[in-house]
Short mmCIF file of C-alpha atoms and ligand atoms in Angstrom, two decimals:
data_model
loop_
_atom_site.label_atom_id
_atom_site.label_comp_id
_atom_site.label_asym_id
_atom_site.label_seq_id
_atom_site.Cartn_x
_atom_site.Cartn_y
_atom_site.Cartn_z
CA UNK A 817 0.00 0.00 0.00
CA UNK A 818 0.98 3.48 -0.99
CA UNK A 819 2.30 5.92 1.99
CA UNK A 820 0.20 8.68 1.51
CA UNK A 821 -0.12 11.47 4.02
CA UNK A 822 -3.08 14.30 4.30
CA UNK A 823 -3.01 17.38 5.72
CA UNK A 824 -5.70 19.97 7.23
CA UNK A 825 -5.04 23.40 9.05
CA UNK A 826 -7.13 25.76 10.73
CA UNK A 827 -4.07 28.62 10.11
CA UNK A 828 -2.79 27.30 13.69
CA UNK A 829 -2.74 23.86 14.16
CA UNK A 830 -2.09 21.25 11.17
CA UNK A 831 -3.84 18.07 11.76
CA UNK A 832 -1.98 15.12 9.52
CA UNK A 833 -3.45 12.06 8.73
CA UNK A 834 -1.95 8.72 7.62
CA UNK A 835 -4.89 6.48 6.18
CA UNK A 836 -3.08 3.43 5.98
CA UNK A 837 -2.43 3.65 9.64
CA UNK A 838 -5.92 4.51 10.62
CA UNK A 839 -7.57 1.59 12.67
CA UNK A 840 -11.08 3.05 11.97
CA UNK A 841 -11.94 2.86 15.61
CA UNK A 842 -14.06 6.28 15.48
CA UNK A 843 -12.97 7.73 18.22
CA UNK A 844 -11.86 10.73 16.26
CA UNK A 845 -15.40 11.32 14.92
CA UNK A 846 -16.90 10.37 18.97
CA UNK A 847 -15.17 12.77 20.38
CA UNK A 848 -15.27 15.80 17.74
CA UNK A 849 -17.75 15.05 15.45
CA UNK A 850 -17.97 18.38 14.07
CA UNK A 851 -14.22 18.15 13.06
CA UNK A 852 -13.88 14.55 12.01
CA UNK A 853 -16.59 13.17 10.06
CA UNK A 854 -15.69 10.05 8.36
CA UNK A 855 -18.89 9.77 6.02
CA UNK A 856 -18.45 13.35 4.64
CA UNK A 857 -15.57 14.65 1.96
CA UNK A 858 -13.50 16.66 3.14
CA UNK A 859 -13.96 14.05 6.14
CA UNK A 860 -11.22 16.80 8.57
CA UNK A 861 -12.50 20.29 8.67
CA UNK A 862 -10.16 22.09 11.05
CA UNK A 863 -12.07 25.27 10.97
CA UNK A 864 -14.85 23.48 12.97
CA UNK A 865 -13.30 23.33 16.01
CA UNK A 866 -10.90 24.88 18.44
CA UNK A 867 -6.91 23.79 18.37
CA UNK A 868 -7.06 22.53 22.08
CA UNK A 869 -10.11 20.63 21.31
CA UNK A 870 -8.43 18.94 17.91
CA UNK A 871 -4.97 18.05 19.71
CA UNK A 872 -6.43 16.48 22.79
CA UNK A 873 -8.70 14.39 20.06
CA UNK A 874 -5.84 13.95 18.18
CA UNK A 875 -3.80 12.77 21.50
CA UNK A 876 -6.86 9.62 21.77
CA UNK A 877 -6.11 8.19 18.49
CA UNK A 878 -5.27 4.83 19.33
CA UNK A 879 -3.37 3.87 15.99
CA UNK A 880 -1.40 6.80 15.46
CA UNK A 881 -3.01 7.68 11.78
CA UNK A 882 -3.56 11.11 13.65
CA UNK A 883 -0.72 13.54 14.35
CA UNK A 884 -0.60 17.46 14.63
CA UNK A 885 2.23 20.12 14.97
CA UNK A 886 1.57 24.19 15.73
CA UNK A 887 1.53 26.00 12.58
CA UNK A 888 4.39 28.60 14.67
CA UNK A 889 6.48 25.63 15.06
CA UNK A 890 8.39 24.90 12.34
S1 SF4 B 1123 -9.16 7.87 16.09
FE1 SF4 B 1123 -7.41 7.45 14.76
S2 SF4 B 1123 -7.59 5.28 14.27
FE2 SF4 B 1123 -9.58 5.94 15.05
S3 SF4 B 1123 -10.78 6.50 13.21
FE3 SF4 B 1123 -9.80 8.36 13.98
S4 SF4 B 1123 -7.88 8.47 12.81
FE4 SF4 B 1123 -8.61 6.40 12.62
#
């Protein structure tokens, strides 16, 4: 399978997303629906939530498919 990462930002946080890591346990879309919406394309919107609320959803991911850094933190 092909590495392929994704990326979404709100302009402060960048949320990156591996798919072929991803266990597809949902907790992502439990825990911030409004951000993480597997049935819906774009299926990340960044914009619809606050940066502390997508890193500590980010921080349950139990596969590691979901990783962040601070946009000021290059
Ligand atoms: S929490 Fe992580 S493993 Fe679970 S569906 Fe979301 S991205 Fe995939």
């Amino acid at each position: 399978m092909r590495n392929i990462t994704k990326k979404y930002t709100n302009g402060e946080v960048t949320i990156v997303w591996q798919p072929n890591m991803c266990c597809h346990s949902g907790l992502c879309a439990q825990t911030l629906p409004k951000v993480f919406r597997p049935m819906e394309k774009p299926w990340i919107v960044p914009e619809n939530g606050t940066t502390e609320q997508i890193v500590d959803t980010i921080k349950l991911c139990p596969s590691g498919a979901l990783s962040y850094k601070m946009n000021d933190q290059e």
